[in-house]
PDB file of C-alpha atoms in Angstrom:
ATOM      1  CA  MET A   1     -27.934  88.054  11.325  1.00 52.00           C
ATOM      2  CA  SER A   2     -25.436  88.263  14.450  1.00 55.00           C
ATOM      3  CA  PRO A   3     -22.062  86.775  13.797  1.00 54.00           C
ATOM      4  CA  HIS A   4     -22.714  84.868  17.202  1.00 57.00           C
ATOM      5  CA  THR A   5     -25.815  83.409  15.943  1.00 57.00           C
ATOM      6  CA  PRO A   6     -25.375  79.653  15.305  1.00 57.00           C
ATOM      7  CA  PRO A   7     -26.110  78.627  11.419  1.00 55.00           C
ATOM      8  CA  LEU A   8     -29.003  77.453  10.169  1.00 52.00           C
ATOM      9  CA  ARG A   9     -29.355  73.924   8.973  1.00 53.00           C
ATOM     10  CA  GLY A  10     -28.066  73.599   5.388  1.00 52.00           C
ATOM     11  CA  SER A  11     -26.657  77.209   5.447  1.00 53.00           C
ATOM     12  CA  LEU A  12     -23.234  78.066   4.716  1.00 54.00           C
ATOM     13  CA  PRO A  13     -20.625  78.309   7.608  1.00 57.00           C
ATOM     14  CA  PRO A  14     -20.150  81.921   8.849  1.00 58.00           C
ATOM     15  CA  GLU A  15     -17.156  84.069   7.801  1.00 59.00           C
ATOM     16  CA  GLY A  16     -14.104  83.267   9.554  1.00 54.00           C
ATOM     17  CA  ALA A  17     -15.153  79.711  10.740  1.00 53.00           C
ATOM     18  CA  ASP A  18     -12.272  77.268  10.966  1.00 53.00           C
ATOM     19  CA  LEU A  19     -12.857  74.634   7.902  1.00 49.00           C
ATOM     20  CA  ALA A  20     -10.214  72.296   9.379  1.00 48.00           C
ATOM     21  CA  ARG A  21     -12.542  71.435  12.087  1.00 52.00           C
ATOM     22  CA  GLU A  22     -15.702  70.890  10.344  1.00 50.00           C
ATOM     23  CA  ARG A  23     -13.773  68.826   7.530  1.00 53.00           C
ATOM     24  CA  PRO A  24     -10.588  67.460   9.102  1.00 51.00           C
ATOM     25  CA  PHE A  25      -9.466  65.314   5.822  1.00 46.00           C
ATOM     26  CA  ALA A  26      -9.897  68.403   3.815  1.00 49.00           C
ATOM     27  CA  ALA A  27      -7.353  70.321   5.874  1.00 49.00           C
ATOM     28  CA  VAL A  28      -4.717  67.632   4.984  1.00 51.00           C
ATOM     29  CA  ALA A  29      -3.434  68.065   1.203  1.00 53.00           C
ATOM     30  CA  GLY A  30      -1.417  65.621  -1.014  1.00 55.00           C
ATOM     31  CA  PRO A  31      -1.068  61.458  -0.356  1.00 56.00           C
ATOM     32  CA  HIS A  32      -1.445  62.278   3.207  1.00 56.00           C
ATOM     33  CA  ALA A  33      -5.094  62.854   2.949  1.00 55.00           C
ATOM     34  CA  ALA A  34      -5.635  59.649   1.029  1.00 55.00           C
ATOM     35  CA  ALA A  35      -4.149  57.726   3.570  1.00 54.00           C
ATOM     36  CA  LEU A  36      -5.936  58.909   6.432  1.00 51.00           C
ATOM     37  CA  ARG A  37      -9.326  58.402   4.295  1.00 57.00           C
ATOM     38  CA  GLY A  38      -7.868  54.869   3.935  1.00 54.00           C
ATOM     39  CA  SER A  39      -7.370  53.975   7.374  1.00 54.00           C
ATOM     40  CA  ALA A  40     -10.677  55.362   8.645  1.00 50.00           C
ATOM     41  CA  PHE A  41     -12.360  53.013   5.857  1.00 49.00           C
ATOM     42  CA  ARG A  42     -10.614  49.976   6.977  1.00 53.00           C
ATOM     43  CA  ALA A  43     -11.468  50.737  10.774  1.00 55.00           C
ATOM     44  CA  ARG A  44     -14.653  49.494  10.178  1.00 66.00           C
ATOM     45  CA  GLY A  45     -13.802  45.667   9.868  1.00 72.00           C
ATOM     46  CA  PHE A  46     -15.006  42.528   8.009  1.00 77.00           C
ATOM     47  CA  THR A  47     -18.630  41.855   6.747  1.00 86.00           C
ATOM     48  CA  LEU A  48     -20.210  38.700   7.733  1.00 85.00           C
ATOM     49  CA  ILE A  49     -20.064  37.223   4.057  1.00 88.00           C
ATOM     50  CA  GLU A  50     -16.248  38.124   4.116  1.00 85.00           C
ATOM     51  CA  LEU A  51     -15.912  36.127   7.609  1.00 86.00           C
ATOM     52  CA  LEU A  52     -17.913  33.087   5.925  1.00 87.00           C
ATOM     53  CA  VAL A  53     -15.801  33.227   2.844  1.00 89.00           C
ATOM     54  CA  ALA A  54     -12.468  33.087   5.120  1.00 88.00           C
ATOM     55  CA  VAL A  55     -13.916  30.170   7.174  1.00 88.00           C
ATOM     56  CA  SER A  56     -14.973  27.913   4.098  1.00 88.00           C
ATOM     57  CA  VAL A  57     -11.562  28.452   2.701  1.00 89.00           C
ATOM     58  CA  MET A  58      -9.720  27.599   5.882  1.00 89.00           C
ATOM     59  CA  ALA A  59     -11.975  24.475   6.095  1.00 87.00           C
ATOM     60  CA  LEU A  60     -11.572  23.320   2.952  1.00 87.00           C
ATOM     61  CA  LEU A  61      -7.922  23.530   3.211  1.00 86.00           C
ATOM     62  CA  ALA A  62      -7.951  21.593   6.680  1.00 84.00           C
ATOM     63  CA  VAL A  63      -9.873  18.725   4.741  1.00 82.00           C
ATOM     64  CA  LEU A  64      -7.317  18.693   1.780  1.00 81.00           C
ATOM     65  CA  SER A  65      -4.413  18.619   4.319  1.00 81.00           C
ATOM     66  CA  TRP A  66      -6.150  15.834   6.324  1.00 81.00           C
ATOM     67  CA  GLY A  67      -6.175  13.666   3.263  1.00 77.00           C
ATOM     68  CA  ALA A  68      -2.873  14.348   2.345  1.00 78.00           C
ATOM     69  CA  ILE A  69      -1.593  13.349   5.868  1.00 80.00           C
ATOM     70  CA  ASP A  70      -3.810  10.220   5.910  1.00 76.00           C
ATOM     71  CA  GLY A  71      -2.508   9.337   2.584  1.00 78.00           C
ATOM     72  CA  MET A  72       1.160   9.321   3.831  1.00 81.00           C
ATOM     73  CA  GLN A  73       0.104   7.336   6.943  1.00 81.00           C
ATOM     74  CA  ARG A  74      -1.178   4.488   5.062  1.00 83.00           C
ATOM     75  CA  THR A  75       1.585   4.307   2.612  1.00 83.00           C
ATOM     76  CA  GLN A  76       3.760   4.230   5.453  1.00 83.00           C
ATOM     77  CA  GLN A  77       1.953   1.424   7.068  1.00 83.00           C
ATOM     78  CA  VAL A  78       1.864  -0.493   3.695  1.00 81.00           C
ATOM     79  CA  THR A  79       5.739   0.111   3.213  1.00 83.00           C
ATOM     80  CA  GLN A  80       6.558  -1.115   6.491  1.00 86.00           C
ATOM     81  CA  VAL A  81       4.155  -4.303   6.040  1.00 85.00           C
ATOM     82  CA  ARG A  82       6.059  -5.059   2.754  1.00 85.00           C
ATOM     83  CA  ALA A  83       9.580  -4.282   4.543  1.00 87.00           C
ATOM     84  CA  ASP A  84       8.679  -6.673   7.394  1.00 89.00           C
ATOM     85  CA  GLU A  85       7.617  -9.492   4.781  1.00 88.00           C
ATOM     86  CA  LEU A  86      10.763  -9.206   3.068  1.00 89.00           C
ATOM     87  CA  LEU A  87      12.803  -9.338   6.396  1.00 91.00           C
ATOM     88  CA  ARG A  88      11.170 -12.671   7.306  1.00 91.00           C
ATOM     89  CA  LEU A  89      11.880 -13.876   3.504  1.00 92.00           C
ATOM     90  CA  GLN A  90      15.573 -12.959   3.756  1.00 93.00           C
ATOM     91  CA  SER A  91      15.911 -14.495   7.537  1.00 94.00           C
ATOM     92  CA  ALA A  92      14.417 -17.594   6.580  1.00 94.00           C
ATOM     93  CA  LEU A  93      16.408 -18.325   3.352  1.00 95.00           C
ATOM     94  CA  GLY A  94      19.588 -17.061   5.385  1.00 95.00           C
ATOM     95  CA  GLN A  95      18.570 -19.782   8.101  1.00 95.00           C
ATOM     96  CA  TRP A  96      18.162 -22.211   5.632  1.00 96.00           C
ATOM     97  CA  MET A  97      21.731 -21.543   3.932  1.00 95.00           C
ATOM     98  CA  ALA A  98      23.073 -21.480   7.257  1.00 94.00           C
ATOM     99  CA  ASP A  99      21.741 -25.051   8.127  1.00 95.00           C
ATOM    100  CA  LEU A 100      23.030 -26.607   5.040  1.00 94.00           C
ATOM    101  CA  ASP A 101      26.679 -25.088   5.311  1.00 92.00           C
ATOM    102  CA  ALA A 102      26.851 -26.283   8.863  1.00 91.00           C
ATOM    103  CA  VAL A 103      25.451 -29.936   8.368  1.00 91.00           C
ATOM    104  CA  GLU A 104      27.980 -32.473   9.893  1.00 89.00           C
ATOM    105  CA  VAL A 105      28.445 -35.985   8.689  1.00 87.00           C
ATOM    106  CA  THR A 106      28.468 -38.618  11.389  1.00 84.00           C
ATOM    107  CA  ASP A 107      28.564 -42.560  11.414  1.00 80.00           C
ATOM    108  CA  GLU A 108      25.297 -42.698  13.516  1.00 82.00           C
ATOM    109  CA  LEU A 109      22.641 -40.733  11.425  1.00 87.00           C
ATOM    110  CA  PRO A 110      22.535 -39.526   7.717  1.00 87.00           C
ATOM    111  CA  ALA A 111      23.513 -35.966   7.702  1.00 87.00           C
ATOM    112  CA  LEU A 112      20.933 -35.194   5.237  1.00 91.00           C
ATOM    113  CA  ASN A 113      17.533 -37.067   4.927  1.00 91.00           C
ATOM    114  CA  PHE A 114      14.432 -35.867   3.054  1.00 92.00           C
ATOM    115  CA  ASP A 115      11.244 -38.263   3.207  1.00 89.00           C
ATOM    116  CA  GLY A 116       8.791 -36.312   0.934  1.00 88.00           C
ATOM    117  CA  ARG A 117       7.460 -33.909   3.589  1.00 90.00           C
ATOM    118  CA  VAL A 118      10.314 -32.845   5.922  1.00 93.00           C
ATOM    119  CA  LEU A 119      14.031 -32.316   5.324  1.00 94.00           C
ATOM    120  CA  ARG A 120      16.179 -33.549   8.486  1.00 95.00           C
ATOM    121  CA  LEU A 121      19.710 -33.063   8.970  1.00 94.00           C
ATOM    122  CA  THR A 122      22.539 -32.869  11.718  1.00 93.00           C
ATOM    123  CA  ARG A 123      24.630 -29.640  12.075  1.00 91.00           C
ATOM    124  CA  ARG A 124      27.166 -27.986  14.568  1.00 88.00           C
ATOM    125  CA  ASP A 125      26.483 -24.217  15.425  1.00 82.00           C
ATOM    126  CA  SER A 126      27.960 -21.940  13.393  1.00 70.00           C
ATOM    127  CA  GLY A 127      31.599 -20.929  14.508  1.00 65.00           C
ATOM    128  CA  GLU A 128      32.388 -24.216  16.261  1.00 61.00           C
ATOM    129  CA  THR A 129      34.583 -26.994  15.891  1.00 60.00           C
ATOM    130  CA  ALA A 130      34.610 -30.605  16.815  1.00 54.00           C
ATOM    131  CA  ARG A 131      36.611 -29.666  19.906  1.00 61.00           C
ATOM    132  CA  ASP A 132      34.808 -26.508  21.358  1.00 60.00           C
ATOM    133  CA  SER A 133      31.249 -27.515  20.003  1.00 67.00           C
ATOM    134  CA  ALA A 134      28.374 -27.757  22.717  1.00 73.00           C
ATOM    135  CA  GLY A 135      27.359 -30.912  20.699  1.00 82.00           C
ATOM    136  CA  LEU A 136      25.179 -31.899  17.600  1.00 90.00           C
ATOM    137  CA  ARG A 137      21.917 -30.313  16.452  1.00 93.00           C
ATOM    138  CA  VAL A 138      19.123 -32.354  14.830  1.00 94.00           C
ATOM    139  CA  VAL A 139      17.309 -29.841  12.618  1.00 95.00           C
ATOM    140  CA  ALA A 140      13.990 -30.348  10.668  1.00 95.00           C
ATOM    141  CA  TRP A 141      12.442 -28.084   7.921  1.00 96.00           C
ATOM    142  CA  GLY A 142       8.621 -28.839   6.898  1.00 94.00           C
ATOM    143  CA  ARG A 143       5.399 -26.941   5.816  1.00 92.00           C
ATOM    144  CA  ASN A 144       2.441 -27.061   8.416  1.00 90.00           C
ATOM    145  CA  SER A 145      -0.297 -28.107   6.139  1.00 85.00           C
ATOM    146  CA  THR A 146      -2.694 -26.626   8.517  1.00 87.00           C
ATOM    147  CA  THR A 147      -1.332 -22.922   8.806  1.00 89.00           C
ATOM    148  CA  GLY A 148       0.701 -23.167   5.713  1.00 90.00           C
ATOM    149  CA  GLN A 149       3.717 -21.944   7.520  1.00 92.00           C
ATOM    150  CA  TRP A 150       7.156 -22.997   6.315  1.00 94.00           C
ATOM    151  CA  THR A 151       8.742 -24.095  10.007  1.00 94.00           C
ATOM    152  CA  ARG A 152      11.997 -25.035  11.341  1.00 95.00           C
ATOM    153  CA  TRP A 153      12.377 -27.305  14.345  1.00 95.00           C
ATOM    154  CA  GLN A 154      15.500 -28.132  16.506  1.00 94.00           C
ATOM    155  CA  SER A 155      16.687 -29.772  19.268  1.00 93.00           C
ATOM    156  CA  PRO A 156      19.239 -28.744  22.149  1.00 92.00           C
ATOM    157  CA  PRO A 157      23.105 -29.496  21.372  1.00 91.00           C
ATOM    158  CA  LEU A 158      23.270 -33.344  22.032  1.00 90.00           C
ATOM    159  CA  ARG A 159      26.779 -35.150  23.125  1.00 86.00           C
ATOM    160  CA  GLN A 160      25.443 -38.799  23.482  1.00 88.00           C
ATOM    161  CA  ARG A 161      24.500 -41.400  20.911  1.00 89.00           C
ATOM    162  CA  GLU A 162      21.292 -42.095  22.910  1.00 91.00           C
ATOM    163  CA  GLU A 163      20.256 -38.695  22.920  1.00 91.00           C
ATOM    164  CA  LEU A 164      21.172 -37.884  19.303  1.00 91.00           C
ATOM    165  CA  ALA A 165      18.766 -40.869  18.350  1.00 92.00           C
ATOM    166  CA  ARG A 166      15.710 -39.714  20.590  1.00 93.00           C
ATOM    167  CA  ALA A 167      15.903 -36.492  19.016  1.00 93.00           C
ATOM    168  CA  TRP A 168      16.111 -37.941  15.539  1.00 94.00           C
ATOM    169  CA  GLN A 169      13.162 -39.704  16.217  1.00 93.00           C
ATOM    170  CA  ARG A 170      11.110 -36.745  17.596  1.00 93.00           C
ATOM    171  CA  SER A 171      12.043 -34.735  14.622  1.00 92.00           C
ATOM    172  CA  ALA A 172      10.402 -37.375  12.700  1.00 91.00           C
ATOM    173  CA  GLN A 173       7.282 -37.418  14.828  1.00 90.00           C
ATOM    174  CA  TRP A 174       7.044 -33.798  14.842  1.00 91.00           C
ATOM    175  CA  GLY A 175       7.043 -33.982  10.699  1.00 85.00           C
ATOM    176  CA  GLU A 176       4.218 -36.604  10.978  1.00 83.00           C
ATOM    177  CA  GLN A 177       2.324 -34.153  13.766  1.00 77.00           C
ATOM    178  CA  GLY A 178       3.108 -30.919  12.428  1.00 61.00           C
ATOM    179  CA  ALA A 179       4.027 -29.953  16.191  1.00 48.00           C
ATOM    180  CA  LEU A 180       6.446 -30.779  19.012  1.00 39.00           C
ATOM    181  CA  VAL A 181       6.015 -34.303  20.420  1.00 41.00           C
ATOM    182  CA  PRO A 182       5.157 -33.716  24.159  1.00 39.00           C
ATOM    183  CA  ARG A 183       7.847 -34.795  26.472  1.00 39.00           C
ATOM    184  CA  ALA A 184       5.618 -37.523  28.348  1.00 36.00           C
ATOM    185  CA  SER A 185       4.932 -39.182  24.692  1.00 39.00           C
ATOM    186  CA  VAL A 186       8.541 -39.876  24.188  1.00 39.00           C
ATOM    187  CA  VAL A 187       9.636 -43.120  25.585  1.00 38.00           C
ATOM    188  CA  SER A 188      12.904 -42.725  27.300  1.00 38.00           C
ATOM    189  CA  GLY A 189      15.432 -45.540  28.571  1.00 38.00           C
ATOM    190  CA  ASN A 190      16.908 -43.325  31.397  1.00 40.00           C
ATOM    191  CA  GLY A 191      13.636 -41.707  32.698  1.00 39.00           C
ATOM    192  CA  GLY A 192      14.391 -38.037  31.103  1.00 43.00           C
ATOM    193  CA  ASP A 193      14.680 -36.567  27.810  1.00 51.00           C
ATOM    194  CA  ALA A 194      15.679 -33.185  26.208  1.00 55.00           C
ATOM    195  CA  ALA A 195      12.263 -32.912  24.435  1.00 62.00           C
ATOM    196  CA  SER A 196      11.131 -29.976  26.552  1.00 69.00           C
ATOM    197  CA  ASP A 197      14.080 -27.923  25.161  1.00 84.00           C
ATOM    198  CA  ASP A 198      13.184 -28.503  21.315  1.00 90.00           C
ATOM    199  CA  SER A 199      11.936 -25.442  19.867  1.00 92.00           C
ATOM    200  CA  VAL A 200      10.003 -24.729  16.825  1.00 92.00           C
ATOM    201  CA  LEU A 201       9.693 -21.524  14.921  1.00 92.00           C
ATOM    202  CA  ALA A 202       7.214 -20.818  12.059  1.00 92.00           C
ATOM    203  CA  LEU A 203       9.111 -18.721   9.500  1.00 92.00           C
ATOM    204  CA  MET A 204       6.780 -17.563   6.631  1.00 91.00           C
ATOM    205  CA  PRO A 205       3.971 -18.740   4.833  1.00 92.00           C
ATOM    206  CA  VAL A 206       4.142 -20.772   1.797  1.00 92.00           C
ATOM    207  CA  GLY A 207       2.130 -22.573  -0.864  1.00 91.00           C
ATOM    208  CA  GLN A 208       4.438 -25.672  -1.486  1.00 91.00           C
ATOM    209  CA  TRP A 209       7.844 -26.444  -1.299  1.00 93.00           C
ATOM    210  CA  GLN A 210      10.208 -28.852  -3.375  1.00 93.00           C
ATOM    211  CA  LEU A 211      13.534 -30.367  -3.046  1.00 94.00           C
ATOM    212  CA  PHE A 212      16.101 -31.392  -5.690  1.00 94.00           C
ATOM    213  CA  PHE A 213      19.303 -32.806  -5.176  1.00 93.00           C
ATOM    214  CA  HIS A 214      22.389 -32.651  -7.410  1.00 91.00           C
ATOM    215  CA  ARG A 215      24.399 -35.598  -7.960  1.00 85.00           C
ATOM    216  CA  GLY A 216      26.716 -36.275 -10.696  1.00 79.00           C
ATOM    217  CA  GLU A 217      25.845 -33.927 -13.606  1.00 80.00           C
ATOM    218  CA  THR A 218      22.122 -33.194 -13.111  1.00 87.00           C
ATOM    219  CA  TRP A 219      19.389 -32.426 -10.640  1.00 91.00           C
ATOM    220  CA  GLY A 220      17.033 -34.910  -9.201  1.00 89.00           C
ATOM    221  CA  ASN A 221      14.310 -35.871  -6.860  1.00 87.00           C
ATOM    222  CA  PRO A 222      15.531 -36.769  -3.500  1.00 85.00           C
ATOM    223  CA  LEU A 223      13.630 -39.851  -3.239  1.00 81.00           C
ATOM    224  CA  SER A 224      14.849 -41.486  -6.471  1.00 70.00           C
ATOM    225  CA  ALA A 225      16.386 -44.670  -6.232  1.00 54.00           C
ATOM    226  CA  VAL A 226      19.498 -43.924  -8.266  1.00 54.00           C
ATOM    227  CA  GLY A 227      22.526 -43.445  -6.201  1.00 47.00           C
ATOM    228  CA  ASN A 228      20.540 -43.929  -2.852  1.00 45.00           C
ATOM    229  CA  GLU A 229      19.861 -46.686  -0.456  1.00 44.00           C
ATOM    230  CA  SER A 230      16.222 -47.518   0.232  1.00 40.00           C
ATOM    231  CA  THR A 231      15.304 -48.331   3.649  1.00 41.00           C
ATOM    232  CA  GLY A 232      11.556 -48.773   4.717  1.00 45.00           C
ATOM    233  CA  GLY A 233      10.131 -46.630   2.159  1.00 45.00           C
ATOM    234  CA  GLN A 234      12.369 -43.802   3.093  1.00 46.00           C
ATOM    235  CA  VAL A 235      15.554 -42.720   1.104  1.00 43.00           C
ATOM    236  CA  THR A 236      18.587 -42.090   2.726  1.00 41.00           C
ATOM    237  CA  SER A 237      20.855 -40.197   0.823  1.00 45.00           C
ATOM    238  CA  PRO A 238      24.866 -39.254   1.005  1.00 64.00           C
ATOM    239  CA  LEU A 239      25.618 -35.437   1.038  1.00 84.00           C
ATOM    240  CA  PRO A 240      24.626 -34.312  -2.449  1.00 90.00           C
ATOM    241  CA  ASN A 241      26.753 -32.069  -4.357  1.00 90.00           C
ATOM    242  CA  GLY A 242      23.875 -29.183  -4.158  1.00 93.00           C
ATOM    243  CA  VAL A 243      20.401 -28.644  -3.025  1.00 95.00           C
ATOM    244  CA  ARG A 244      17.700 -26.771  -4.781  1.00 95.00           C
ATOM    245  CA  LEU A 245      15.056 -25.304  -2.812  1.00 95.00           C
ATOM    246  CA  VAL A 246      11.617 -24.385  -4.575  1.00 95.00           C
ATOM    247  CA  LEU A 247       9.284 -22.322  -3.000  1.00 94.00           C
ATOM    248  CA  THR A 248       5.764 -21.265  -3.908  1.00 93.00           C
ATOM    249  CA  LEU A 249       4.942 -18.174  -2.383  1.00 92.00           C
ATOM    250  CA  PRO A 250       1.091 -17.058  -1.961  1.00 90.00           C
ATOM    251  CA  GLU A 251      -0.284 -14.048  -3.419  1.00 86.00           C
ATOM    252  CA  GLY A 252      -0.572 -10.977  -1.195  1.00 79.00           C
ATOM    253  CA  GLN A 253       2.980 -11.224  -0.316  1.00 76.00           C
ATOM    254  CA  VAL A 254       5.611  -8.720  -0.963  1.00 73.00           C
ATOM    255  CA  MET A 255       7.066 -11.704  -3.432  1.00 78.00           C
ATOM    256  CA  ALA A 256       4.485 -14.336  -5.007  1.00 82.00           C
ATOM    257  CA  GLY A 257       5.061 -16.670  -7.320  1.00 89.00           C
ATOM    258  CA  THR A 258       7.823 -19.373  -7.515  1.00 92.00           C
ATOM    259  CA  LEU A 259      11.303 -18.612  -5.717  1.00 93.00           C
ATOM    260  CA  VAL A 260      14.446 -21.122  -6.315  1.00 94.00           C
ATOM    261  CA  ARG A 261      17.385 -21.077  -4.326  1.00 95.00           C
ATOM    262  CA  ASP A 262      20.593 -23.268  -4.670  1.00 95.00           C
ATOM    263  CA  TRP A 263      23.023 -24.509  -1.849  1.00 94.00           C
ATOM    264  CA  VAL A 264      26.253 -25.784  -3.317  1.00 92.00           C
ATOM    265  CA  ARG A 265      28.275 -28.188  -0.770  1.00 89.00           C
ATOM    266  CA  PRO A 266      31.313 -26.117   0.579  1.00 84.00           C
ATOM    267  CA  THR A 267      33.517 -28.975  -0.011  1.00 79.00           C
ATOM    268  CA  LEU A 268      32.699 -29.605  -3.539  1.00 76.00           C
ATOM    269  CA  GLU A 269      35.850 -29.727  -6.004  1.00 67.00           C
ATOM    270  CA  ALA A 270      36.017 -28.709  -9.478  1.00 60.00           C
ATOM    271  CA  GLY A 271      34.894 -31.365 -11.743  1.00 56.00           C
ATOM    272  CA  GLN A 272      32.450 -33.511  -9.105  1.00 53.00           C
TER     273      GLN A 272
END
């Protein structure tokens, strides 16, 4: 056979042929040959099964991550709702204590009056004195039987006796009706009234509320005749040593059950 004749299929290569060209990886010895063979193996890519497995794992991770994020959002919403309820409770009790601290005793009206449904009082705004005060306010507290909200009513600042008496009457009517009395329904001797400036604010839901006055050495019913003067079925009491507020908070709130808050008259002296 001539040296220039091409080799037959399956025959050995001719003598002197370059084996490196026929077997490129065989010409490289040592660890470099294994690296070259590995790179050639990786160049062929992923199979369909491998891609499906990878996509399934990523989908599972996405579902788990979404569940965790949704749980965090729900927890944050519940926490925010609870925080808002607690803030409303603190604001309502703070306003209650501020009203009692600012009670002003006058010769015209009882400073503190409770008829079994509505507590009415006269007060000055916080930080005011008799000289720089814009006037007295009439404030009323009660529970709206329709909405179940503990509600506060107040008049604008009043300077004249007639205005104070009309505001006291409006607060009583509000307690009976559970809403502001329209201005047209209030009879005014001078053709005008401050009923349009009255304000009412629903503070928080309560199941029921009770009051106890402290006189002498015990807590008692504000409607008790002991130490009070009764007029027309209502009890007008002097300013007591303390007022105990008992609120029944409904279920589902940040705080449920019975809440008791005591107020002590700031001018109370030891031994009284």
